[in-house]
Amino acid sequence: METQVAVQWLLAFDKKIQENKTYLTDLDTPIGDGDHGANMARGMEFVRKALEEKPPKTAADALKLCAMQLLSHVGGASGPLYGSAFLGMSMHANDSLPDMLHCGLEQIQKRGHAELGEKTMVDFWGPAIEQLRNGELTCDSIKALVDATAPMRATKGRASYTGERSCGHIDPGAASSGMLFCALLEQGV
Ligand code: ADP
Ligand code: MG
Ligand code: MG
């Protein structure tokens, strides 16, 4: 990945997160503790500032910077999970995009131990990477994948405490992940 593409991707993700902070928090309210928007907005603001203060020289550096900021400034599940994902991707920044993203997913699963069907961000990343590999990923297909988490019953993370009541609500982490992938597509990759 080109350095500038990585930087612009992270800045575009930050913009979407800040614009959708309330939406993400609203998604996290019925099935969580209502902080996903605040968590991500806080983390990505640190990322934006760090990118401005010390412009990275490679895509790997940009992704690693993002990982470090999220790991050190975001509490809750999403900080360590996104942090691990970006760290994994930073180590494979020169692979093909699907391969790079797959390494991110592997780290999310290594950290969180979630499998497909447990209503987490994994349910977005898995099929989204497959669609990207097949040249089928679009912002519309991303929306459909995010929406597809709604009927699932949560068995990992905080949402699992709500059991059956988690059904019918979109997973907040899948929604923010959708923004990450949409921001990537916007870079014309
Ligand atoms: P917290 O649940 O600690 O308040 P956030 O609200 O910021 O953290 O993030 C919640 C999101 O994290 C969920 O919507 C889900 O996508 C994701 N998540 C939680 N636990 C896991 C896990 N074990 N594996 C993958 N993703 C998870
Ligand atoms: Mg939460
Ligand atoms: Mg929380």
mmCIF file with all atom_site columns, C-alpha atoms and ligand atoms in Angstrom:
data_model
loop_
_atom_site.group_PDB
_atom_site.id
_atom_site.type_symbol
_atom_site.label_atom_id
_atom_site.label_alt_id
_atom_site.label_comp_id
_atom_site.label_asym_id
_atom_site.label_entity_id
_atom_site.label_seq_id
_atom_site.pdbx_PDB_ins_code
_atom_site.Cartn_x
_atom_site.Cartn_y
_atom_site.Cartn_z
_atom_site.occupancy
_atom_site.B_iso_or_equiv
_atom_site.pdbx_formal_charge
_atom_site.auth_seq_id
_atom_site.auth_comp_id
_atom_site.auth_asym_id
_atom_site.auth_atom_id
_atom_site.pdbx_PDB_model_num
ATOM   1   C  CA  . MET A 1 1   ? 0.000   0.000   0.000  1.00 0.00 ? 1   MET A CA  1
ATOM   2   C  CA  . GLU A 1 2   ? 1.218   3.504   -0.842 1.00 0.00 ? 2   GLU A CA  1
ATOM   3   C  CA  . THR A 1 3   ? 2.008   5.705   2.172  1.00 0.00 ? 3   THR A CA  1
ATOM   4   C  CA  . GLN A 1 4   ? -0.406  8.419   1.080  1.00 0.00 ? 4   GLN A CA  1
ATOM   5   C  CA  . VAL A 1 5   ? -3.210  5.917   0.523  1.00 0.00 ? 5   VAL A CA  1
ATOM   6   C  CA  . ALA A 1 6   ? -2.760  4.602   4.059  1.00 0.00 ? 6   ALA A CA  1
ATOM   7   C  CA  . VAL A 1 7   ? -2.725  8.103   5.551  1.00 0.00 ? 7   VAL A CA  1
ATOM   8   C  CA  . GLN A 1 8   ? -5.751  9.255   3.546  1.00 0.00 ? 8   GLN A CA  1
ATOM   9   C  CA  . TRP A 1 9   ? -7.580  6.039   4.446  1.00 0.00 ? 9   TRP A CA  1
ATOM   10  C  CA  . LEU A 1 10  ? -7.060  6.639   8.170  1.00 0.00 ? 10  LEU A CA  1
ATOM   11  C  CA  . LEU A 1 11  ? -8.080  10.300  7.871  1.00 0.00 ? 11  LEU A CA  1
ATOM   12  C  CA  . ALA A 1 12  ? -11.225 9.334   5.923  1.00 0.00 ? 12  ALA A CA  1
ATOM   13  C  CA  . PHE A 1 13  ? -12.040 6.739   8.592  1.00 0.00 ? 13  PHE A CA  1
ATOM   14  C  CA  . ASP A 1 14  ? -11.579 9.359   11.311 1.00 0.00 ? 14  ASP A CA  1
ATOM   15  C  CA  . LYS A 1 15  ? -13.963 11.692  9.466  1.00 0.00 ? 15  LYS A CA  1
ATOM   16  C  CA  . LYS A 1 16  ? -16.667 9.015   9.195  1.00 0.00 ? 16  LYS A CA  1
ATOM   17  C  CA  . ILE A 1 17  ? -16.269 8.079   12.850 1.00 0.00 ? 17  ILE A CA  1
ATOM   18  C  CA  . GLN A 1 18  ? -16.564 11.700  14.023 1.00 0.00 ? 18  GLN A CA  1
ATOM   19  C  CA  . GLU A 1 19  ? -19.626 12.253  11.789 1.00 0.00 ? 19  GLU A CA  1
ATOM   20  C  CA  . ASN A 1 20  ? -21.268 9.036   13.033 1.00 0.00 ? 20  ASN A CA  1
ATOM   21  C  CA  . LYS A 1 21  ? -20.237 9.220   16.691 1.00 0.00 ? 21  LYS A CA  1
ATOM   22  C  CA  . THR A 1 22  ? -23.840 9.558   17.914 1.00 0.00 ? 22  THR A CA  1
ATOM   23  C  CA  . TYR A 1 23  ? -25.090 6.867   15.526 1.00 0.00 ? 23  TYR A CA  1
ATOM   24  C  CA  . LEU A 1 24  ? -22.477 4.364   16.780 1.00 0.00 ? 24  LEU A CA  1
ATOM   25  C  CA  . THR A 1 25  ? -23.317 5.188   20.375 1.00 0.00 ? 25  THR A CA  1
ATOM   26  C  CA  . ASP A 1 26  ? -27.034 4.740   19.629 1.00 0.00 ? 26  ASP A CA  1
ATOM   27  C  CA  . LEU A 1 27  ? -26.296 1.276   18.200 1.00 0.00 ? 27  LEU A CA  1
ATOM   28  C  CA  . ASP A 1 28  ? -24.321 0.382   21.338 1.00 0.00 ? 28  ASP A CA  1
ATOM   29  C  CA  . THR A 1 29  ? -27.097 1.547   23.705 1.00 0.00 ? 29  THR A CA  1
ATOM   30  C  CA  . PRO A 1 30  ? -29.678 -1.281  23.445 1.00 0.00 ? 30  PRO A CA  1
ATOM   31  C  CA  . ILE A 1 31  ? -27.130 -4.136  23.333 1.00 0.00 ? 31  ILE A CA  1
ATOM   32  C  CA  . GLY A 1 32  ? -24.088 -2.612  25.068 1.00 0.00 ? 32  GLY A CA  1
ATOM   33  C  CA  . ASP A 1 33  ? -23.025 0.287   27.256 1.00 0.00 ? 33  ASP A CA  1
ATOM   34  C  CA  . GLY A 1 34  ? -23.488 3.109   24.767 1.00 0.00 ? 34  GLY A CA  1
ATOM   35  C  CA  . ASP A 1 35  ? -19.863 4.077   24.367 1.00 0.00 ? 35  ASP A CA  1
ATOM   36  C  CA  . HIS A 1 36  ? -18.756 2.710   20.986 1.00 0.00 ? 36  HIS A CA  1
ATOM   37  C  CA  . GLY A 1 37  ? -19.077 6.093   19.257 1.00 0.00 ? 37  GLY A CA  1
ATOM   38  C  CA  . ALA A 1 38  ? -17.193 7.874   22.027 1.00 0.00 ? 38  ALA A CA  1
ATOM   39  C  CA  . ASN A 1 39  ? -14.515 5.158   22.160 1.00 0.00 ? 39  ASN A CA  1
ATOM   40  C  CA  . MET A 1 40  ? -13.832 5.242   18.434 1.00 0.00 ? 40  MET A CA  1
ATOM   41  C  CA  . ALA A 1 41  ? -14.078 9.039   18.143 1.00 0.00 ? 41  ALA A CA  1
ATOM   42  C  CA  . ARG A 1 42  ? -11.591 9.511   20.953 1.00 0.00 ? 42  ARG A CA  1
ATOM   43  C  CA  . GLY A 1 43  ? -9.174  6.963   19.499 1.00 0.00 ? 43  GLY A CA  1
ATOM   44  C  CA  . MET A 1 44  ? -9.333  8.257   15.958 1.00 0.00 ? 44  MET A CA  1
ATOM   45  C  CA  . GLU A 1 45  ? -8.815  11.840  17.110 1.00 0.00 ? 45  GLU A CA  1
ATOM   46  C  CA  . PHE A 1 46  ? -5.549  10.708  18.698 1.00 0.00 ? 46  PHE A CA  1
ATOM   47  C  CA  . VAL A 1 47  ? -4.696  8.975   15.406 1.00 0.00 ? 47  VAL A CA  1
ATOM   48  C  CA  . ARG A 1 48  ? -5.385  12.116  13.340 1.00 0.00 ? 48  ARG A CA  1
ATOM   49  C  CA  . LYS A 1 49  ? -3.268  14.281  15.656 1.00 0.00 ? 49  LYS A CA  1
ATOM   50  C  CA  . ALA A 1 50  ? -0.401  11.780  15.641 1.00 0.00 ? 50  ALA A CA  1
ATOM   51  C  CA  . LEU A 1 51  ? -0.484  11.612  11.816 1.00 0.00 ? 51  LEU A CA  1
ATOM   52  C  CA  . GLU A 1 52  ? -0.299  15.418  11.663 1.00 0.00 ? 52  GLU A CA  1
ATOM   53  C  CA  . GLU A 1 53  ? 2.484   15.700  14.233 1.00 0.00 ? 53  GLU A CA  1
ATOM   54  C  CA  . LYS A 1 54  ? 4.717   13.010  12.792 1.00 0.00 ? 54  LYS A CA  1
ATOM   55  C  CA  . PRO A 1 55  ? 3.816   12.166  9.184  1.00 0.00 ? 55  PRO A CA  1
ATOM   56  C  CA  . PRO A 1 56  ? 4.666   8.493   8.634  1.00 0.00 ? 56  PRO A CA  1
ATOM   57  C  CA  . LYS A 1 57  ? 7.198   7.545   5.970  1.00 0.00 ? 57  LYS A CA  1
ATOM   58  C  CA  . THR A 1 58  ? 5.613   4.234   4.985  1.00 0.00 ? 58  THR A CA  1
ATOM   59  C  CA  . ALA A 1 59  ? 2.135   2.688   4.972  1.00 0.00 ? 59  ALA A CA  1
ATOM   60  C  CA  . ALA A 1 60  ? 3.351   0.210   7.584  1.00 0.00 ? 60  ALA A CA  1
ATOM   61  C  CA  . ASP A 1 61  ? 4.342   3.109   9.858  1.00 0.00 ? 61  ASP A CA  1
ATOM   62  C  CA  . ALA A 1 62  ? 0.954   4.791   9.350  1.00 0.00 ? 62  ALA A CA  1
ATOM   63  C  CA  . LEU A 1 63  ? -0.942  1.606   10.260 1.00 0.00 ? 63  LEU A CA  1
ATOM   64  C  CA  . LYS A 1 64  ? 1.333   0.961   13.227 1.00 0.00 ? 64  LYS A CA  1
ATOM   65  C  CA  . LEU A 1 65  ? 0.868   4.512   14.484 1.00 0.00 ? 65  LEU A CA  1
ATOM   66  C  CA  . CYS A 1 66  ? -2.897  3.984   14.301 1.00 0.00 ? 66  CYS A CA  1
ATOM   67  C  CA  . ALA A 1 67  ? -2.611  0.692   16.189 1.00 0.00 ? 67  ALA A CA  1
ATOM   68  C  CA  . MET A 1 68  ? -0.535  2.258   18.961 1.00 0.00 ? 68  MET A CA  1
ATOM   69  C  CA  . GLN A 1 69  ? -2.887  5.207   19.445 1.00 0.00 ? 69  GLN A CA  1
ATOM   70  C  CA  . LEU A 1 70  ? -5.938  2.940   19.608 1.00 0.00 ? 70  LEU A CA  1
ATOM   71  C  CA  . LEU A 1 71  ? -4.250  0.475   21.952 1.00 0.00 ? 71  LEU A CA  1
ATOM   72  C  CA  . SER A 1 72  ? -3.132  3.214   24.327 1.00 0.00 ? 72  SER A CA  1
ATOM   73  C  CA  . HIS A 1 73  ? -6.162  5.502   24.292 1.00 0.00 ? 73  HIS A CA  1
ATOM   74  C  CA  . VAL A 1 74  ? -9.265  3.367   23.768 1.00 0.00 ? 74  VAL A CA  1
ATOM   75  C  CA  . GLY A 1 75  ? -10.651 1.345   26.631 1.00 0.00 ? 75  GLY A CA  1
ATOM   76  C  CA  . GLY A 1 76  ? -13.354 -1.218  26.078 1.00 0.00 ? 76  GLY A CA  1
ATOM   77  C  CA  . ALA A 1 77  ? -13.300 -4.061  23.620 1.00 0.00 ? 77  ALA A CA  1
ATOM   78  C  CA  . SER A 1 78  ? -12.901 -1.995  20.483 1.00 0.00 ? 78  SER A CA  1
ATOM   79  C  CA  . GLY A 1 79  ? -9.519  -0.418  21.381 1.00 0.00 ? 79  GLY A CA  1
ATOM   80  C  CA  . PRO A 1 80  ? -7.562  -3.670  21.733 1.00 0.00 ? 80  PRO A CA  1
ATOM   81  C  CA  . LEU A 1 81  ? -9.467  -5.288  18.836 1.00 0.00 ? 81  LEU A CA  1
ATOM   82  C  CA  . TYR A 1 82  ? -8.963  -2.489  16.303 1.00 0.00 ? 82  TYR A CA  1
ATOM   83  C  CA  . GLY A 1 83  ? -5.455  -1.946  17.699 1.00 0.00 ? 83  GLY A CA  1
ATOM   84  C  CA  . SER A 1 84  ? -4.601  -5.595  17.051 1.00 0.00 ? 84  SER A CA  1
ATOM   85  C  CA  . ALA A 1 85  ? -6.139  -5.405  13.577 1.00 0.00 ? 85  ALA A CA  1
ATOM   86  C  CA  . PHE A 1 86  ? -4.057  -2.382  12.575 1.00 0.00 ? 86  PHE A CA  1
ATOM   87  C  CA  . LEU A 1 87  ? -0.920  -3.913  14.062 1.00 0.00 ? 87  LEU A CA  1
ATOM   88  C  CA  . GLY A 1 88  ? -1.518  -7.085  12.037 1.00 0.00 ? 88  GLY A CA  1
ATOM   89  C  CA  . MET A 1 89  ? -2.117  -5.042  8.894  1.00 0.00 ? 89  MET A CA  1
ATOM   90  C  CA  . SER A 1 90  ? 1.008   -2.936  9.493  1.00 0.00 ? 90  SER A CA  1
ATOM   91  C  CA  . MET A 1 91  ? 3.078   -6.112  9.304  1.00 0.00 ? 91  MET A CA  1
ATOM   92  C  CA  . HIS A 1 92  ? 1.532   -6.958  5.920  1.00 0.00 ? 92  HIS A CA  1
ATOM   93  C  CA  . ALA A 1 93  ? 1.176   -3.488  4.399  1.00 0.00 ? 93  ALA A CA  1
ATOM   94  C  CA  . ASN A 1 94  ? 2.894   -4.616  1.200  1.00 0.00 ? 94  ASN A CA  1
ATOM   95  C  CA  . ASP A 1 95  ? 0.684   -7.669  0.626  1.00 0.00 ? 95  ASP A CA  1
ATOM   96  C  CA  . SER A 1 96  ? -2.427  -7.494  -1.568 1.00 0.00 ? 96  SER A CA  1
ATOM   97  C  CA  . LEU A 1 97  ? -5.273  -5.592  0.094  1.00 0.00 ? 97  LEU A CA  1
ATOM   98  C  CA  . PRO A 1 98  ? -7.356  -8.723  0.835  1.00 0.00 ? 98  PRO A CA  1
ATOM   99  C  CA  . ASP A 1 99  ? -4.277  -10.437 2.298  1.00 0.00 ? 99  ASP A CA  1
ATOM   100 C  CA  . MET A 1 100 ? -3.436  -7.387  4.401  1.00 0.00 ? 100 MET A CA  1
ATOM   101 C  CA  . LEU A 1 101 ? -7.012  -7.145  5.716  1.00 0.00 ? 101 LEU A CA  1
ATOM   102 C  CA  . HIS A 1 102 ? -7.077  -10.873 6.370  1.00 0.00 ? 102 HIS A CA  1
ATOM   103 C  CA  . CYS A 1 103 ? -4.060  -10.467 8.652  1.00 0.00 ? 103 CYS A CA  1
ATOM   104 C  CA  . GLY A 1 104 ? -6.046  -7.782  10.490 1.00 0.00 ? 104 GLY A CA  1
ATOM   105 C  CA  . LEU A 1 105 ? -8.955  -10.183 10.909 1.00 0.00 ? 105 LEU A CA  1
ATOM   106 C  CA  . GLU A 1 106 ? -6.646  -12.925 12.169 1.00 0.00 ? 106 GLU A CA  1
ATOM   107 C  CA  . GLN A 1 107 ? -5.416  -10.608 14.917 1.00 0.00 ? 107 GLN A CA  1
ATOM   108 C  CA  . ILE A 1 108 ? -8.982  -9.611  15.853 1.00 0.00 ? 108 ILE A CA  1
ATOM   109 C  CA  . GLN A 1 109 ? -9.815  -13.297 16.251 1.00 0.00 ? 109 GLN A CA  1
ATOM   110 C  CA  . LYS A 1 110 ? -6.589  -14.050 18.079 1.00 0.00 ? 110 LYS A CA  1
ATOM   111 C  CA  . ARG A 1 111 ? -7.410  -11.323 20.576 1.00 0.00 ? 111 ARG A CA  1
ATOM   112 C  CA  . GLY A 1 112 ? -11.172 -11.754 20.890 1.00 0.00 ? 112 GLY A CA  1
ATOM   113 C  CA  . HIS A 1 113 ? -11.676 -15.442 20.082 1.00 0.00 ? 113 HIS A CA  1
ATOM   114 C  CA  . ALA A 1 114 ? -14.883 -14.723 18.172 1.00 0.00 ? 114 ALA A CA  1
ATOM   115 C  CA  . GLU A 1 115 ? -15.958 -16.965 15.321 1.00 0.00 ? 115 GLU A CA  1
ATOM   116 C  CA  . LEU A 1 116 ? -18.386 -16.189 12.528 1.00 0.00 ? 116 LEU A CA  1
ATOM   117 C  CA  . GLY A 1 117 ? -22.007 -15.939 13.675 1.00 0.00 ? 117 GLY A CA  1
ATOM   118 C  CA  . GLU A 1 118 ? -21.322 -14.477 17.138 1.00 0.00 ? 118 GLU A CA  1
ATOM   119 C  CA  . LYS A 1 119 ? -22.519 -10.977 16.181 1.00 0.00 ? 119 LYS A CA  1
ATOM   120 C  CA  . THR A 1 120 ? -19.232 -9.096  16.331 1.00 0.00 ? 120 THR A CA  1
ATOM   121 C  CA  . MET A 1 121 ? -17.069 -7.141  13.912 1.00 0.00 ? 121 MET A CA  1
ATOM   122 C  CA  . VAL A 1 122 ? -15.748 -10.547 12.759 1.00 0.00 ? 122 VAL A CA  1
ATOM   123 C  CA  . ASP A 1 123 ? -19.096 -11.095 11.001 1.00 0.00 ? 123 ASP A CA  1
ATOM   124 C  CA  . PHE A 1 124 ? -18.368 -8.024  8.934  1.00 0.00 ? 124 PHE A CA  1
ATOM   125 C  CA  . TRP A 1 125 ? -14.631 -8.469  8.296  1.00 0.00 ? 125 TRP A CA  1
ATOM   126 C  CA  . GLY A 1 126 ? -14.879 -12.107 7.162  1.00 0.00 ? 126 GLY A CA  1
ATOM   127 C  CA  . PRO A 1 127 ? -17.427 -11.749 4.344  1.00 0.00 ? 127 PRO A CA  1
ATOM   128 C  CA  . ALA A 1 128 ? -16.216 -8.234  3.431  1.00 0.00 ? 128 ALA A CA  1
ATOM   129 C  CA  . ILE A 1 129 ? -12.700 -9.535  2.749  1.00 0.00 ? 129 ILE A CA  1
ATOM   130 C  CA  . GLU A 1 130 ? -14.164 -12.361 0.646  1.00 0.00 ? 130 GLU A CA  1
ATOM   131 C  CA  . GLN A 1 131 ? -16.170 -9.855  -1.401 1.00 0.00 ? 131 GLN A CA  1
ATOM   132 C  CA  . LEU A 1 132 ? -13.093 -7.669  -1.880 1.00 0.00 ? 132 LEU A CA  1
ATOM   133 C  CA  . ARG A 1 133 ? -11.135 -10.698 -3.084 1.00 0.00 ? 133 ARG A CA  1
ATOM   134 C  CA  . ASN A 1 134 ? -13.902 -11.415 -5.608 1.00 0.00 ? 134 ASN A CA  1
ATOM   135 C  CA  . GLY A 1 135 ? -14.121 -7.797  -6.758 1.00 0.00 ? 135 GLY A CA  1
ATOM   136 C  CA  . GLU A 1 136 ? -17.650 -7.580  -5.349 1.00 0.00 ? 136 GLU A CA  1
ATOM   137 C  CA  . LEU A 1 137 ? -17.191 -5.152  -2.468 1.00 0.00 ? 137 LEU A CA  1
ATOM   138 C  CA  . THR A 1 138 ? -19.060 -1.843  -2.817 1.00 0.00 ? 138 THR A CA  1
ATOM   139 C  CA  . CYS A 1 139 ? -20.400 0.677   -0.297 1.00 0.00 ? 139 CYS A CA  1
ATOM   140 C  CA  . ASP A 1 140 ? -23.856 -0.889  -0.899 1.00 0.00 ? 140 ASP A CA  1
ATOM   141 C  CA  . SER A 1 141 ? -22.636 -4.428  -0.255 1.00 0.00 ? 141 SER A CA  1
ATOM   142 C  CA  . ILE A 1 142 ? -20.899 -3.124  2.867  1.00 0.00 ? 142 ILE A CA  1
ATOM   143 C  CA  . LYS A 1 143 ? -24.205 -1.756  4.136  1.00 0.00 ? 143 LYS A CA  1
ATOM   144 C  CA  . ALA A 1 144 ? -25.868 -5.121  3.499  1.00 0.00 ? 144 ALA A CA  1
ATOM   145 C  CA  . LEU A 1 145 ? -23.136 -6.949  5.447  1.00 0.00 ? 145 LEU A CA  1
ATOM   146 C  CA  . VAL A 1 146 ? -23.487 -4.554  8.385  1.00 0.00 ? 146 VAL A CA  1
ATOM   147 C  CA  . ASP A 1 147 ? -27.297 -4.962  8.341  1.00 0.00 ? 147 ASP A CA  1
ATOM   148 C  CA  . ALA A 1 148 ? -26.877 -8.751  8.250  1.00 0.00 ? 148 ALA A CA  1
ATOM   149 C  CA  . THR A 1 149 ? -25.542 -8.659  11.833 1.00 0.00 ? 149 THR A CA  1
ATOM   150 C  CA  . ALA A 1 150 ? -28.938 -7.459  13.120 1.00 0.00 ? 150 ALA A CA  1
ATOM   151 C  CA  . PRO A 1 151 ? -30.765 -10.826 13.299 1.00 0.00 ? 151 PRO A CA  1
ATOM   152 C  CA  . MET A 1 152 ? -27.769 -12.563 14.897 1.00 0.00 ? 152 MET A CA  1
ATOM   153 C  CA  . ARG A 1 153 ? -27.724 -13.408 18.574 1.00 0.00 ? 153 ARG A CA  1
ATOM   154 C  CA  . ALA A 1 154 ? -24.617 -12.128 20.388 1.00 0.00 ? 154 ALA A CA  1
ATOM   155 C  CA  . THR A 1 155 ? -22.487 -14.722 22.110 1.00 0.00 ? 155 THR A CA  1
ATOM   156 C  CA  . LYS A 1 156 ? -19.275 -12.668 22.506 1.00 0.00 ? 156 LYS A CA  1
ATOM   157 C  CA  . GLY A 1 157 ? -18.574 -9.300  24.074 1.00 0.00 ? 157 GLY A CA  1
ATOM   158 C  CA  . ARG A 1 158 ? -20.855 -7.135  26.133 1.00 0.00 ? 158 ARG A CA  1
ATOM   159 C  CA  . ALA A 1 159 ? -23.846 -7.666  23.819 1.00 0.00 ? 159 ALA A CA  1
ATOM   160 C  CA  . SER A 1 160 ? -23.859 -11.344 24.805 1.00 0.00 ? 160 SER A CA  1
ATOM   161 C  CA  . TYR A 1 161 ? -25.162 -10.283 28.243 1.00 0.00 ? 161 TYR A CA  1
ATOM   162 C  CA  . THR A 1 162 ? -28.427 -9.267  26.560 1.00 0.00 ? 162 THR A CA  1
ATOM   163 C  CA  . GLY A 1 163 ? -28.933 -12.761 25.052 1.00 0.00 ? 163 GLY A CA  1
ATOM   164 C  CA  . GLU A 1 164 ? -32.040 -12.998 22.848 1.00 0.00 ? 164 GLU A CA  1
ATOM   165 C  CA  . ARG A 1 165 ? -32.599 -9.257  23.202 1.00 0.00 ? 165 ARG A CA  1
ATOM   166 C  CA  . SER A 1 166 ? -29.522 -8.636  21.061 1.00 0.00 ? 166 SER A CA  1
ATOM   167 C  CA  . CYS A 1 167 ? -31.472 -9.943  18.050 1.00 0.00 ? 167 CYS A CA  1
ATOM   168 C  CA  . GLY A 1 168 ? -32.830 -7.185  15.836 1.00 0.00 ? 168 GLY A CA  1
ATOM   169 C  CA  . HIS A 1 169 ? -30.013 -4.710  16.500 1.00 0.00 ? 169 HIS A CA  1
ATOM   170 C  CA  . ILE A 1 170 ? -27.014 -4.001  14.254 1.00 0.00 ? 170 ILE A CA  1
ATOM   171 C  CA  . ASP A 1 171 ? -23.665 -4.751  15.907 1.00 0.00 ? 171 ASP A CA  1
ATOM   172 C  CA  . PRO A 1 172 ? -21.891 -1.424  16.582 1.00 0.00 ? 172 PRO A CA  1
ATOM   173 C  CA  . GLY A 1 173 ? -18.414 -2.803  15.859 1.00 0.00 ? 173 GLY A CA  1
ATOM   174 C  CA  . ALA A 1 174 ? -19.611 -4.187  12.519 1.00 0.00 ? 174 ALA A CA  1
ATOM   175 C  CA  . ALA A 1 175 ? -21.043 -0.741  11.720 1.00 0.00 ? 175 ALA A CA  1
ATOM   176 C  CA  . SER A 1 176 ? -17.763 1.072   12.472 1.00 0.00 ? 176 SER A CA  1
ATOM   177 C  CA  . SER A 1 177 ? -15.888 -1.615  10.514 1.00 0.00 ? 177 SER A CA  1
ATOM   178 C  CA  . GLY A 1 178 ? -18.203 -0.912  7.579  1.00 0.00 ? 178 GLY A CA  1
ATOM   179 C  CA  . MET A 1 179 ? -17.058 2.710   7.748  1.00 0.00 ? 179 MET A CA  1
ATOM   180 C  CA  . LEU A 1 180 ? -13.426 1.562   7.723  1.00 0.00 ? 180 LEU A CA  1
ATOM   181 C  CA  . PHE A 1 181 ? -13.941 -0.539  4.589  1.00 0.00 ? 181 PHE A CA  1
ATOM   182 C  CA  . CYS A 1 182 ? -16.022 2.153   2.879  1.00 0.00 ? 182 CYS A CA  1
ATOM   183 C  CA  . ALA A 1 183 ? -13.241 4.671   3.587  1.00 0.00 ? 183 ALA A CA  1
ATOM   184 C  CA  . LEU A 1 184 ? -10.822 2.226   1.958  1.00 0.00 ? 184 LEU A CA  1
ATOM   185 C  CA  . LEU A 1 185 ? -12.952 1.917   -1.185 1.00 0.00 ? 185 LEU A CA  1
ATOM   186 C  CA  . GLU A 1 186 ? -13.104 5.715   -1.376 1.00 0.00 ? 186 GLU A CA  1
ATOM   187 C  CA  . GLN A 1 187 ? -9.320  5.745   -1.823 1.00 0.00 ? 187 GLN A CA  1
ATOM   188 C  CA  . GLY A 1 188 ? -9.885  4.155   -5.233 1.00 0.00 ? 188 GLY A CA  1
ATOM   189 C  CA  . VAL A 1 189 ? -7.984  1.013   -4.298 1.00 0.00 ? 189 VAL A CA  1
HETATM 190 P  P1  . ADP B 2 .   ? -17.236 -2.310  24.965 1.00 0.00 ? 1   ADP B P1  1
HETATM 191 O  O1  . ADP B 2 .   ? -18.132 -3.429  24.545 1.00 0.00 ? 1   ADP B O1  1
HETATM 192 O  O2  . ADP B 2 .   ? -16.121 -2.759  25.830 1.00 0.00 ? 1   ADP B O2  1
HETATM 193 O  O3  . ADP B 2 .   ? -18.004 -1.146  25.533 1.00 0.00 ? 1   ADP B O3  1
HETATM 194 P  P2  . ADP B 2 .   ? -17.146 -1.003  22.390 1.00 0.00 ? 1   ADP B P2  1
HETATM 195 O  O4  . ADP B 2 .   ? -18.559 -0.625  22.672 1.00 0.00 ? 1   ADP B O4  1
HETATM 196 O  O5  . ADP B 2 .   ? -16.260 0.109   21.976 1.00 0.00 ? 1   ADP B O5  1
HETATM 197 O  O6  . ADP B 2 .   ? -16.511 -1.781  23.607 1.00 0.00 ? 1   ADP B O6  1
HETATM 198 O  O7  . ADP B 2 .   ? -17.111 -2.073  21.198 1.00 0.00 ? 1   ADP B O7  1
HETATM 199 C  C1  . ADP B 2 .   ? -18.104 -3.052  21.069 1.00 0.00 ? 1   ADP B C1  1
HETATM 200 C  C2  . ADP B 2 .   ? -17.860 -3.847  19.800 1.00 0.00 ? 1   ADP B C2  1
HETATM 201 O  O8  . ADP B 2 .   ? -16.689 -4.628  19.922 1.00 0.00 ? 1   ADP B O8  1
HETATM 202 C  C3  . ADP B 2 .   ? -18.966 -4.832  19.487 1.00 0.00 ? 1   ADP B C3  1
HETATM 203 O  O9  . ADP B 2 .   ? -20.004 -4.227  18.753 1.00 0.00 ? 1   ADP B O9  1
HETATM 204 C  C4  . ADP B 2 .   ? -18.268 -5.916  18.688 1.00 0.00 ? 1   ADP B C4  1
HETATM 205 O  O10 . ADP B 2 .   ? -18.279 -5.671  17.295 1.00 0.00 ? 1   ADP B O10 1
HETATM 206 C  C5  . ADP B 2 .   ? -16.845 -5.809  19.154 1.00 0.00 ? 1   ADP B C5  1
HETATM 207 N  N1  . ADP B 2 .   ? -16.477 -6.958  19.989 1.00 0.00 ? 1   ADP B N1  1
HETATM 208 C  C6  . ADP B 2 .   ? -16.723 -7.146  21.295 1.00 0.00 ? 1   ADP B C6  1
HETATM 209 N  N2  . ADP B 2 .   ? -16.194 -8.319  21.727 1.00 0.00 ? 1   ADP B N2  1
HETATM 210 C  C7  . ADP B 2 .   ? -15.607 -8.876  20.632 1.00 0.00 ? 1   ADP B C7  1
HETATM 211 C  C8  . ADP B 2 .   ? -14.856 -10.089 20.394 1.00 0.00 ? 1   ADP B C8  1
HETATM 212 N  N3  . ADP B 2 .   ? -14.609 -10.952 21.383 1.00 0.00 ? 1   ADP B N3  1
HETATM 213 N  N4  . ADP B 2 .   ? -14.400 -10.309 19.144 1.00 0.00 ? 1   ADP B N4  1
HETATM 214 C  C9  . ADP B 2 .   ? -14.635 -9.446  18.145 1.00 0.00 ? 1   ADP B C9  1
HETATM 215 N  N5  . ADP B 2 .   ? -15.317 -8.288  18.305 1.00 0.00 ? 1   ADP B N5  1
HETATM 216 C  C10 . ADP B 2 .   ? -15.798 -8.014  19.520 1.00 0.00 ? 1   ADP B C10 1
HETATM 217 MG MG  . MG  B 3 .   ? -19.616 -0.348  24.392 1.00 0.00 ? 2   MG  B MG  1
HETATM 218 MG MG  . MG  B 3 .   ? -17.526 0.082   27.174 1.00 0.00 ? 3   MG  B MG  1
#
